[in-house]
Coordinates of C-alpha atoms in Angstrom, one line a residue:
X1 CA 24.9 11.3 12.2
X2 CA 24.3 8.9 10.0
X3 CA 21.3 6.3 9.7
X4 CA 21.1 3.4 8.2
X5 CA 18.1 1.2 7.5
X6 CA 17.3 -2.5 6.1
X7 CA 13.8 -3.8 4.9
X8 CA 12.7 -7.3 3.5
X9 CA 10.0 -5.1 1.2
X10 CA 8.7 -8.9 -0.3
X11 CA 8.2 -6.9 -3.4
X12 CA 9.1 -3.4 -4.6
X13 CA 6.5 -3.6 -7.1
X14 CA 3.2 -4.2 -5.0
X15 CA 1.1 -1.6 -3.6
X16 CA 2.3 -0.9 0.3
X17 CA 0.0 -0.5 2.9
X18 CA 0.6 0.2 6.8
X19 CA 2.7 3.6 5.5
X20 CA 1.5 6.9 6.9
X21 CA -0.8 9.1 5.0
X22 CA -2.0 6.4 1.9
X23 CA -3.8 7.5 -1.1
X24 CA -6.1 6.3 -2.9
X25 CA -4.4 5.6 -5.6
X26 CA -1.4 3.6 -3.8
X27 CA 0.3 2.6 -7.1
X28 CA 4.2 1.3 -5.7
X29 CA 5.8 4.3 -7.5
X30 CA 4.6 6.9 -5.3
X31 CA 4.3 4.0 -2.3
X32 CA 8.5 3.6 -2.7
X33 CA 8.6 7.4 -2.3
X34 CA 6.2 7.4 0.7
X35 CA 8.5 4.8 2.3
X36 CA 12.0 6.0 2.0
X37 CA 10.5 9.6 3.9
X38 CA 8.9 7.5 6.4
X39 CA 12.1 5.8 7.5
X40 CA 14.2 9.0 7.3
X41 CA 17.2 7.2 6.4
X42 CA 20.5 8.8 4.8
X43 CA 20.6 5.1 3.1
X44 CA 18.6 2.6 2.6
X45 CA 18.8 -1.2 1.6
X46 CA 16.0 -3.1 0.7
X47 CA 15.8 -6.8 0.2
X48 CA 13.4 -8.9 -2.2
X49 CA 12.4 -6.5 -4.5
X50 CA 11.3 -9.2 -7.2
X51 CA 11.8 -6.7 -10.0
X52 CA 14.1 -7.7 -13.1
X53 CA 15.7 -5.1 -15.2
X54 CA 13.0 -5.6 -17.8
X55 CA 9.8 -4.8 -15.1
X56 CA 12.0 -2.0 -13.4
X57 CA 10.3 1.2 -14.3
X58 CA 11.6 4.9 -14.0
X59 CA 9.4 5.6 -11.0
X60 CA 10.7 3.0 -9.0
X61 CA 14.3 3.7 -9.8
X62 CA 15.0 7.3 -9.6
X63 CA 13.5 9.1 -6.7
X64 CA 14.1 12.7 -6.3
X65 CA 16.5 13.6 -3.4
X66 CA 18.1 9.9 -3.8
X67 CA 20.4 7.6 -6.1
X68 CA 19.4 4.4 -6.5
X69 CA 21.6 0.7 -7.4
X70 CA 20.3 -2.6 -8.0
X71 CA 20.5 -5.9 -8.4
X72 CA 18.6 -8.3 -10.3
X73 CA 17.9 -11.8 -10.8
X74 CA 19.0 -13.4 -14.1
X75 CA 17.7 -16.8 -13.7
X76 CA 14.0 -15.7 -12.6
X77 CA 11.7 -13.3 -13.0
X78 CA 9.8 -11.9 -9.5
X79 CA 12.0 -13.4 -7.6
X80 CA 15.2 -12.4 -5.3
X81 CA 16.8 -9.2 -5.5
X82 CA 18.4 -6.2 -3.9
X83 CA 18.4 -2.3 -4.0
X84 CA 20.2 0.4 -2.2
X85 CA 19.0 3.7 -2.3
X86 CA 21.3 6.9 -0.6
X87 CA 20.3 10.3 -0.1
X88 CA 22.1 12.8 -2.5
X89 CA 24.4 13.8 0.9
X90 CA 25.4 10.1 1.4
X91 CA 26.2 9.4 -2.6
X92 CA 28.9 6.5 -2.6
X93 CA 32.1 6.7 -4.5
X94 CA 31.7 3.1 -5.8
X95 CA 28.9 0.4 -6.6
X96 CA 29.2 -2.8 -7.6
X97 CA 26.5 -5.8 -8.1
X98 CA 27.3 -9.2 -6.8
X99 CA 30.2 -10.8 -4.5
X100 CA 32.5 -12.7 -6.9
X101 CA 33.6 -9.8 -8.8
X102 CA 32.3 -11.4 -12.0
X103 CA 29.6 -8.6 -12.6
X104 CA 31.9 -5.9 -12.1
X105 CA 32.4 -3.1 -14.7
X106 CA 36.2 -2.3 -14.2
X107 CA 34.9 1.3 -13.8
X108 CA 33.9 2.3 -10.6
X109 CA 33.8 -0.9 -8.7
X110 CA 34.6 -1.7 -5.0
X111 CA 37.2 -4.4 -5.5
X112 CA 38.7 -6.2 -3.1
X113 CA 37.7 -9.6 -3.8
X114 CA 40.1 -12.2 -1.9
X115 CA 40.7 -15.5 -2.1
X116 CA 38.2 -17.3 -4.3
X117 CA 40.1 -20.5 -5.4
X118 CA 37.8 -22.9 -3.4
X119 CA 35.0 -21.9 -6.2
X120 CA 35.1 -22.7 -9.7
X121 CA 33.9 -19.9 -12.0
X122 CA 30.5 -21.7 -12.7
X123 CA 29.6 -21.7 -8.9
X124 CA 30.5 -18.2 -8.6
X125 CA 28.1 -17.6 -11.5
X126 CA 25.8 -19.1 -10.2
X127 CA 26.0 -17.9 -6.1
X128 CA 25.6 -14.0 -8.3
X129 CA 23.0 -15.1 -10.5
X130 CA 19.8 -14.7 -8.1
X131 CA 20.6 -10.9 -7.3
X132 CA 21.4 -11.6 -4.1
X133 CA 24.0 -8.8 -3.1
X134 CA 24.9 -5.3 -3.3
X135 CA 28.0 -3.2 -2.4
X136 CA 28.1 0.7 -2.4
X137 CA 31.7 2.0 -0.8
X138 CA 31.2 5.5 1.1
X139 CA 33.5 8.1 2.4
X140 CA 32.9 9.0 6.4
X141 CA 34.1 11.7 8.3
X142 CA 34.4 11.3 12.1
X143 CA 34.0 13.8 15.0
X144 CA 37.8 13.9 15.2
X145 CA 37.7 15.0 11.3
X146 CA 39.3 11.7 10.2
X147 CA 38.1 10.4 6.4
X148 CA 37.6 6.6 6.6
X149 CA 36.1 4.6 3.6
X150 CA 32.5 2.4 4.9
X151 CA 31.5 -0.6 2.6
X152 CA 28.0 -1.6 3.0
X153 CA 27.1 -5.4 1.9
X154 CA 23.2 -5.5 1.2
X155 CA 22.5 -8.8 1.3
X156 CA 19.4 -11.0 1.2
X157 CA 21.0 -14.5 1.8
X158 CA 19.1 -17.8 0.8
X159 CA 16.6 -19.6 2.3
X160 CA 17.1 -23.6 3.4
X161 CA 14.1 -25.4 2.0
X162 CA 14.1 -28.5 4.1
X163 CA 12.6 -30.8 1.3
X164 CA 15.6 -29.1 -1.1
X165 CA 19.1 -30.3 0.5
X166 CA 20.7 -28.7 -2.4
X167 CA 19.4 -25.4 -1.2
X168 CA 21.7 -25.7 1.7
X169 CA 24.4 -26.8 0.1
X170 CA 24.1 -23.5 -1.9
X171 CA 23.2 -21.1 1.6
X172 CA 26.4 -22.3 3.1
X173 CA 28.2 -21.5 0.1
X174 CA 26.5 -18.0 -0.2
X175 CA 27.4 -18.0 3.2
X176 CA 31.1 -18.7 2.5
X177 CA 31.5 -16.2 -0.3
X178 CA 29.9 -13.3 1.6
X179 CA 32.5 -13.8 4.5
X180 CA 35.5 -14.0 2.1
X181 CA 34.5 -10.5 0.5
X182 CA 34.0 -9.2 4.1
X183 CA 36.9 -10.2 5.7
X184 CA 38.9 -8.7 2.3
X185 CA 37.8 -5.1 2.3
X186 CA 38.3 -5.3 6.6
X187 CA 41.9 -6.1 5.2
X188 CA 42.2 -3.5 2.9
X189 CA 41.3 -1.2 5.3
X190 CA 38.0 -0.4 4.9
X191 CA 34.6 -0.3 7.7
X192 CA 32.1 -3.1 6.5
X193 CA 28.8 -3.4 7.4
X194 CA 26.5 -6.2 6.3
X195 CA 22.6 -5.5 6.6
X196 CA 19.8 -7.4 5.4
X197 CA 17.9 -10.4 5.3
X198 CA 20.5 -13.7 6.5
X199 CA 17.8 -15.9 6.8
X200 CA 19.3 -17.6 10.1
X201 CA 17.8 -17.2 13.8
X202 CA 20.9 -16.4 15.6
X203 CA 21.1 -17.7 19.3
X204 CA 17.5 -19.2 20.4
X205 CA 16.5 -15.9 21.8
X206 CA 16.2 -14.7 18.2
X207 CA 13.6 -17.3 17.9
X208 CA 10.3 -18.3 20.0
X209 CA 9.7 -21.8 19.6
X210 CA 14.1 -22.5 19.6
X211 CA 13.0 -25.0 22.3
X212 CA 11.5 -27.7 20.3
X213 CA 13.3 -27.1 17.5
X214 CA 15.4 -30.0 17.1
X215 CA 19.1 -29.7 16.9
X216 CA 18.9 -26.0 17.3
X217 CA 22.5 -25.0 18.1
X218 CA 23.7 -27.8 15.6
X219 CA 22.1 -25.5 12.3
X220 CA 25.2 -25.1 9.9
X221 CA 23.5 -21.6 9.6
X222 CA 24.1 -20.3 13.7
X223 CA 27.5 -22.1 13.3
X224 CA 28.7 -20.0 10.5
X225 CA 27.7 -16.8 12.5
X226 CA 29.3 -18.3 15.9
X227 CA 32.3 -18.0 13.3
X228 CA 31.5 -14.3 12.1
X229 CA 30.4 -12.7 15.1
X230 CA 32.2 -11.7 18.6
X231 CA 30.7 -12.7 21.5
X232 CA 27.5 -10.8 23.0
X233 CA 28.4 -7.5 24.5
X234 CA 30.6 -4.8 23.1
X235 CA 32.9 -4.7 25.8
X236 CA 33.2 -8.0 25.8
X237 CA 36.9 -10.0 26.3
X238 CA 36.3 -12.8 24.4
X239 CA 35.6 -12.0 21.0
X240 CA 35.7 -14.7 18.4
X241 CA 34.5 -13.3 14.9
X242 CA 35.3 -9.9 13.5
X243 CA 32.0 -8.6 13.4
X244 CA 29.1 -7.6 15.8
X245 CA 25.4 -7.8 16.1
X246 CA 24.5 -4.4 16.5
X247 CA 21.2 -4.9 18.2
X248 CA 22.8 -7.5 20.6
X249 CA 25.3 -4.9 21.5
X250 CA 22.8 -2.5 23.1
X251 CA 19.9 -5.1 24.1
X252 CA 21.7 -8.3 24.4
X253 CA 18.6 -9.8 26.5
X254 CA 15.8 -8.1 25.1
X255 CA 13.2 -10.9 24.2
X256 CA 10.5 -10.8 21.7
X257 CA 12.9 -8.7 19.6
X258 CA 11.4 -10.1 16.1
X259 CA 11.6 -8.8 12.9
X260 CA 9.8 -11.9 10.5
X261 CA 6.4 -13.7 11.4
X262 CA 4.4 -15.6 9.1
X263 CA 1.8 -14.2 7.2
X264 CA -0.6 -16.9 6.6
X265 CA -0.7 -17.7 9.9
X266 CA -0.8 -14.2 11.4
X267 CA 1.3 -15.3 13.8
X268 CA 2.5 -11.1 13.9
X269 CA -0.8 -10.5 15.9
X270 CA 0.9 -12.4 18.7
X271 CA 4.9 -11.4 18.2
X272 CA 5.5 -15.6 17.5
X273 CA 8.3 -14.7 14.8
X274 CA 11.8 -15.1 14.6
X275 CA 14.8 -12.2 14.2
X276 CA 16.5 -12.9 10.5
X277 CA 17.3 -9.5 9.6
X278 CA 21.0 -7.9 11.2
X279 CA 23.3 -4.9 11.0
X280 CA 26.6 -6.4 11.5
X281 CA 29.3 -4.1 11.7
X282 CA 32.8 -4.4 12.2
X283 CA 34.7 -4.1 15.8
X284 CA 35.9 -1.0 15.8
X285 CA 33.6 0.5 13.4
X286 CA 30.8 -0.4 16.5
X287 CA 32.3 -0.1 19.4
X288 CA 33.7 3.6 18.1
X289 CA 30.6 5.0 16.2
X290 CA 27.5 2.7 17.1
X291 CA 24.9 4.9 18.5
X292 CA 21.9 2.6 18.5
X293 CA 20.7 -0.4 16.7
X294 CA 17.0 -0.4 16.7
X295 CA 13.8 -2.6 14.8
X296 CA 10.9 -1.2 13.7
X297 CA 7.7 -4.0 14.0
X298 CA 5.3 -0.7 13.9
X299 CA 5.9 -0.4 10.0
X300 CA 3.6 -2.5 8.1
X301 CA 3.6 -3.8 4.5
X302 CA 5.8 -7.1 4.3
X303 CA 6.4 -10.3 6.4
X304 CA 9.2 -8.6 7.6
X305 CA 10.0 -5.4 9.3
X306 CA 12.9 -2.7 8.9
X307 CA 16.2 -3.0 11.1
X308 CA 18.3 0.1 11.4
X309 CA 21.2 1.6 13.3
X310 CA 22.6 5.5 14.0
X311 CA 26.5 6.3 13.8
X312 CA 28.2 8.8 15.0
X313 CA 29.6 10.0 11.6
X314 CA 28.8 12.4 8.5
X315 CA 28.5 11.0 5.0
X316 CA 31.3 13.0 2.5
X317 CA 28.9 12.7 -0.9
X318 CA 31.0 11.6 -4.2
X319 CA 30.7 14.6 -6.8
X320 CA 29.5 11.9 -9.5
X321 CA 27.4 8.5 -8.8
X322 CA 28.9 5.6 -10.2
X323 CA 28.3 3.9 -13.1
X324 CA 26.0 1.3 -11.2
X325 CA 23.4 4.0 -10.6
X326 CA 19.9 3.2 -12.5
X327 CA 19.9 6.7 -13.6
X328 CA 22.8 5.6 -15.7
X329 CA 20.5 3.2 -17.2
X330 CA 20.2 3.4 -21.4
X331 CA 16.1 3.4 -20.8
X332 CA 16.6 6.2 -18.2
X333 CA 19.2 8.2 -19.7
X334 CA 17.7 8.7 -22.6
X335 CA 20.5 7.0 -24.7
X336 CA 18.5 4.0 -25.9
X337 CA 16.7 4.5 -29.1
X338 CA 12.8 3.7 -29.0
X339 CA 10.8 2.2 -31.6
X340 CA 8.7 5.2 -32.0
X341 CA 11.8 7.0 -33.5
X342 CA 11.9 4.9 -36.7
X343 CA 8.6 6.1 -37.1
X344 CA 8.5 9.3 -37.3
X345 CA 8.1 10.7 -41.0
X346 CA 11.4 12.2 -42.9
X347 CA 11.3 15.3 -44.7
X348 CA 11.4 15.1 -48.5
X349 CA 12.0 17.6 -51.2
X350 CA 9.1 19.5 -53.2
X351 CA 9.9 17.3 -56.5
X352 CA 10.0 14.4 -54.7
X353 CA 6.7 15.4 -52.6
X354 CA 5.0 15.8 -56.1
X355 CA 6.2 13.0 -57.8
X356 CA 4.9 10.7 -55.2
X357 CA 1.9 12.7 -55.2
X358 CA 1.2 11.6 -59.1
X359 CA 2.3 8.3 -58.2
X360 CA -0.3 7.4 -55.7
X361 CA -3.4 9.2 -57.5
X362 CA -2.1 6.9 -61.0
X363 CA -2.2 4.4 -58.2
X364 CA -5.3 4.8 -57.2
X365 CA -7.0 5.0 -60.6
X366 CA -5.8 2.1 -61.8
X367 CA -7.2 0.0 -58.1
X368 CA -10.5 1.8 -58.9
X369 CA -10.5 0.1 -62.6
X370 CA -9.4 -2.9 -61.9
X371 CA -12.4 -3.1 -59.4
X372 CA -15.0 -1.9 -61.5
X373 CA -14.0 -4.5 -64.2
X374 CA -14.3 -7.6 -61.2
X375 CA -17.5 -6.4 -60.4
X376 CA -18.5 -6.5 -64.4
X377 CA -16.9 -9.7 -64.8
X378 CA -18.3 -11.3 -61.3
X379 CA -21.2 -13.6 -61.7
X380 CA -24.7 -12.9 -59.5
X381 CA -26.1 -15.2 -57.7
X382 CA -29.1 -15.7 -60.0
X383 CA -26.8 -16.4 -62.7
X384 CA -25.1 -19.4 -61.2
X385 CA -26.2 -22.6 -59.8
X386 CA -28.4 -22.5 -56.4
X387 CA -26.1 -24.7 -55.1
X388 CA -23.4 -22.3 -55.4
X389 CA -25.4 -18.7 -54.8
X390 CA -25.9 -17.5 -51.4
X391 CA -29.0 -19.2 -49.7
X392 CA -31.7 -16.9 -48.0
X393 CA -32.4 -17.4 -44.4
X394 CA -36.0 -18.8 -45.1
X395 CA -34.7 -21.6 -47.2
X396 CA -33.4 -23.6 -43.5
X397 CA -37.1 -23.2 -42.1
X398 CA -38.6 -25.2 -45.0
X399 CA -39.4 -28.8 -44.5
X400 CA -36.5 -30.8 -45.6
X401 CA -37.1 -33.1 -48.2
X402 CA -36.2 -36.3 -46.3
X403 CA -39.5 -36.3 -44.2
X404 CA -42.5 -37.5 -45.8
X405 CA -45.2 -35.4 -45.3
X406 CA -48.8 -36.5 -45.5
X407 CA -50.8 -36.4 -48.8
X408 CA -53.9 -33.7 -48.5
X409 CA -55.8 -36.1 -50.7
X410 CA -55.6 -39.3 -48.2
X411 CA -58.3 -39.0 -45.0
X412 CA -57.6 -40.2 -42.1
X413 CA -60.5 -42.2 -40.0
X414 CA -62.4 -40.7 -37.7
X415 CA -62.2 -41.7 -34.1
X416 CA -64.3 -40.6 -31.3
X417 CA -62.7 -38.1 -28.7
X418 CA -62.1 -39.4 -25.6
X419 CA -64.0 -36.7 -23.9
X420 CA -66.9 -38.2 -25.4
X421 CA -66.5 -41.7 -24.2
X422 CA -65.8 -40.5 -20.5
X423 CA -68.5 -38.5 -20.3
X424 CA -71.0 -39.0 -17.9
X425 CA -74.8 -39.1 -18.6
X426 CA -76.6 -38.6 -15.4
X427 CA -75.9 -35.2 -13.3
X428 CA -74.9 -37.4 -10.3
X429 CA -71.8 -38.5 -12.4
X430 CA -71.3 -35.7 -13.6
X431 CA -70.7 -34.0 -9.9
X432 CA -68.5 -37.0 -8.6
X433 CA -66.1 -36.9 -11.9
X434 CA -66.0 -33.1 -10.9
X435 CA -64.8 -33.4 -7.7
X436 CA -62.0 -36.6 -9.0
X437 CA -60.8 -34.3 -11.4
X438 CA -60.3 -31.0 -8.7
X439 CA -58.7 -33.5 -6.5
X440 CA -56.7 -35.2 -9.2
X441 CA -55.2 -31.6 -10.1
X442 CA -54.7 -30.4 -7.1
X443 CA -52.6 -33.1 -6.0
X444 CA -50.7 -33.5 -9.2
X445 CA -49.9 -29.4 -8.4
X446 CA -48.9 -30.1 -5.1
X447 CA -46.8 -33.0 -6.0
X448 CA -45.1 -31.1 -8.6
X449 CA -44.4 -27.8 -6.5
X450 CA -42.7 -30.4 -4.1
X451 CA -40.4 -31.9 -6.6
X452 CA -39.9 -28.1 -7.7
X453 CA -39.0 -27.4 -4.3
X454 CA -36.8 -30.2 -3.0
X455 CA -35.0 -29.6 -6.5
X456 CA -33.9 -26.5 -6.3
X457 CA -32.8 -26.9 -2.8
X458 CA -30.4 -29.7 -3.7
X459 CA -29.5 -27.3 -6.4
X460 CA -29.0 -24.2 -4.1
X461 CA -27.9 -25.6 -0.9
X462 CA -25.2 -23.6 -0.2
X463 CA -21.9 -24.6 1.3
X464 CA -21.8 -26.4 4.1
X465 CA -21.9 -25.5 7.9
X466 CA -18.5 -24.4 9.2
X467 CA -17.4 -26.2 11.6
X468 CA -16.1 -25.3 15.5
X469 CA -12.8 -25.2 16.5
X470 CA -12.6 -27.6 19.3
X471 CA -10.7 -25.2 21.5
X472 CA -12.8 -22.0 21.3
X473 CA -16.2 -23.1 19.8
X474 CA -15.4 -20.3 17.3
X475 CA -16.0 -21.0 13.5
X476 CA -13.0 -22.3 11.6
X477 CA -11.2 -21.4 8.5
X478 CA -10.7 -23.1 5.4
X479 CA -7.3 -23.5 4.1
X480 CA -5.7 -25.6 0.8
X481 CA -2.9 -28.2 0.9
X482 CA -0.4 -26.6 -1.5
X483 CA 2.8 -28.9 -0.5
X484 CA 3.3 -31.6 -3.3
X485 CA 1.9 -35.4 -2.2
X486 CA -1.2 -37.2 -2.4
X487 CA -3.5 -34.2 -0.5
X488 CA -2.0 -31.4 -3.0
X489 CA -5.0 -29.2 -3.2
X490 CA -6.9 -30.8 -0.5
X491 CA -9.3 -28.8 1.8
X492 CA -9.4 -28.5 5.6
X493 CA -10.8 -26.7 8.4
X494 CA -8.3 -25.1 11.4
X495 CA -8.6 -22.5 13.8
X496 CA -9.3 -19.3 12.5
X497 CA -7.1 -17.2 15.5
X498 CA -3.5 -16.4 14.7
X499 CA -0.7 -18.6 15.5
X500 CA 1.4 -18.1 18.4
X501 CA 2.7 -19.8 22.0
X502 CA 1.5 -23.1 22.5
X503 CA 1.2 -21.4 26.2
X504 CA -1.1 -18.5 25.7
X505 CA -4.9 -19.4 25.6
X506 CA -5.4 -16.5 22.6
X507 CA -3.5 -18.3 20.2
X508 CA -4.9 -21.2 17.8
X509 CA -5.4 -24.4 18.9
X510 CA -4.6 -27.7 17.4
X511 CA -8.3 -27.9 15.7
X512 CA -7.9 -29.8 12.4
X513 CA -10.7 -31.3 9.8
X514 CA -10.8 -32.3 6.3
X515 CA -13.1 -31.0 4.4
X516 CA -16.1 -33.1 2.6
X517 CA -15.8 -32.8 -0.8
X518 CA -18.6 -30.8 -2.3

């Protein structure tokens, strides 16, 4: 048997949680490690790993047991990207990075590129540019002992931004390009299966809220599958495309089948997600060797979760990895020269030794000379003006010269204290300005305590009262406005449950508040 599984990892790179038996430290090397034994698969694609070749480290390219290939993105860094890892029995006899052919090596690729006229070489470039695509070719062997050669297309296809039309534009194009490589390796002979991330809710079963989405069935996207895939059903008479949604094939009404929700929302709480992620396979190669086709929501870690599928067939391993693989990589190999090898000292000759030896110590008595005669030569403080010697730290408390300062020779006239012109002469008086004056200070005291007081609460109030959804009376969250226009970073208050049916009374309601500003 052989199993196949694709993940939507949203980063290679970032510690993974929801994986069986975590560790304290959960650094992503030993997390990658964790992950490909958890899914048991003889290969395994993953999509968005957001490493470039710079950031890729040798942890998270060579794991013991597998052989890894990847893809990068040249334009940005933490963003896109694509990696294949295979099980030392399932080692491919060719690799190649990208779908135009223009990052191939001439040694060891797949080949079989078809007609690309309809794209000039700069939109090629460009469609390969965002590491969006990996192909590793395999040799199968069947029950009936027949060797057949299995292409698998990891692909992580591009995402429509609606306030972007030119990222359409470029999906559909992607789009294109990915069917012209798979229909010209189905030509040459060869199984193909394409597995990942295709961005594109399928029928409106694949999606929860398909019925007010407007225009559903008109999204250039589900037409360009419509085009790809046969109809539902393996057995099926009508078959349009020359490929087939695995999972459809064995659950072709199974709903709630999801494999992306959002994460801000938690809308995976409540299964209100959409299916994005395939294994498309060939006619025959499903109908003939298709054993299951399977998702799996219970592993955490990403917005997405892994899609897989079983065939009936045994891997036949390459004796050699092609040149693709990462631990071909100058940095890994062991080929590429570090900077710490220019450092390390070279091995002279005992003359040599001792005539540098000399060298330095004449060196060194000469410095200590020419010090001695600076110091000699250097003039002291005292010597020199006190304008230009170093000032002691008393001289900034003295009284600066610019303020006059009273004469100890002039008096000044004597006038009568206050306290003796307000006090009383009789004992009676001298009781009542006694009590005036406890009063007096008591209520300046209390006066001031209450200023004190209503200060520091203005000071420290504290935020303010979170509001109540209107829907549950339950206390809202505070979210930002992060989409460009006049409320960019703008505060508000929603529900706090996570999203999901409009229907089901769990789910947030339709609570909304700005925020006072603070």
């Amino acid at each position: 048997m052989l199993r196949v599984v694709s993940w939507n990892i949203n980063g290679i790179r970032r510690p993974l949680q929801g994986v069986a038996n975590q560790e304290p430290s959960n650094c992503a090397a030993v997390a990658v490690g964790r992950i490909l034994d958890e899914l048991d698969a003889d290969i395994v694609c993953l999509q968005e790993t957001k490493v470039t070749r710079d950031a890729l480290t040798e942890p998270l390219a060579i794991v013991e047991g597998y052989n890894s290939y990847f893809s990068f993105s040249r334009n940005r860094s933490g963003y896109s990207g694509v990696a294949t890892f295979c099980k030392d029995n399932a080692t491919p006899v060719a690799a190649e990075e990208g779908l135009s052919g223009l990052f191939a090596t001439q040694n060891g690729d797949v080949g079989c590129y078809g007609n690309m006229d309809e794209f000039t070489q700069e939109e090629l470039r460009a469609l390969d540019s965002e590491g969006r695509a990996l192909l590793t070719q395999h040799k199968i062997r069947t029950w009936e002992g027949k060797e057949k050669t299995l292409t698998l297309i990891n692909v992580y296809c591009p995402h429509a931004d609606p306030g972007r039309p030119e990222r359409l534009v470029f999906k559909m194009r992607f789009y294109r390009l990915l069917q012209i490589r798979a229909e010209a390796l189905l030509a040459a002979g060869s199984h193909v299966i394409i597995l990942g991330d295709l961005n594109t809710a399928h029928r409106p079963i694949d999606h929860w809220d398909a019925v007010n989405l407007e225009c559903f069935e008109e999204d250039p996207g589900r037409k360009w599958m419509d085009s790809l895939l046969s109809s539902l059903g393996c057995q099926s008479a009508s078959h349009v495309g020359p490929f087939i949604d695995s999972y459809r094939c064995f659950q072709p009404k199974q709903e709630g089948a999801f494999t992306c929700w959002s994460a801000v929302t938690g809308a995976r709480h409540l299964n209100y997600g959409s299916r994005l992620d395939y294994v498309l396979g060939d006619r025959t190669l499903v109908i003939d060797t298709f054993q299951a086709s399977f998702l799996l929501p219970e592993v955490m870690g990403s917005d997405h979760c892994p899609v897989g599928a079983v065939l009936s067939v045994s891997s036949v391993p390459a004796k050699q990895c092609p040149p693709l693989c990462t631990r071909f990589l100058p940095e890994f190999a062991g080929t590429q020269l570090k900077i710490l090898r220019f450092l390390v000292p070279l091995e002279q000759s005992p003359v040599l030794e001792q005539s540098t030896l000399q060298h330095n110590n004449q060196t060194r008595v000469q410095t200590c000379q020419n010090k001695a005669q600076v110091r000699l030569t250097r003039p002291r403080p005292s010597q020199v003006g006190s304008s230009r010697g170093q000032k002691n730290l008393k001289s900034y408390f003295q009284p600066s010269p610019s303020c006059p300062q009273a004469s100890p020779d002039i008096e000044l006239p004597s006038l009568p204290l206050m306290s003796t012109l307000m006090t009383p002469k009789t004992p009676e008086e001298k009781a009542v300005a006694k009590v005036v004056t406890g009063q007096a200070k008591t209520s300046e005291a209390k006066d001031e305590k209450e200023l004190r007081t209503s200060f520091w609460k203005s000071v420290l109030a504290g935020p303010l009262r979170t509001p109540l959804c209107g829907g549950h009376r339950e206390p809202c969250v505070m979210r930002t406005v992060k989409k460009p226009g006049p409320n960019l970073g703008r505060r508000f208050y929603m529900c706090a449950r996570p999203r999901g049916p409009p229907t089901d009374p769990s789910s947030r309601c339709n609570f909304f508040l700005w925020s006072r500003p603070s």
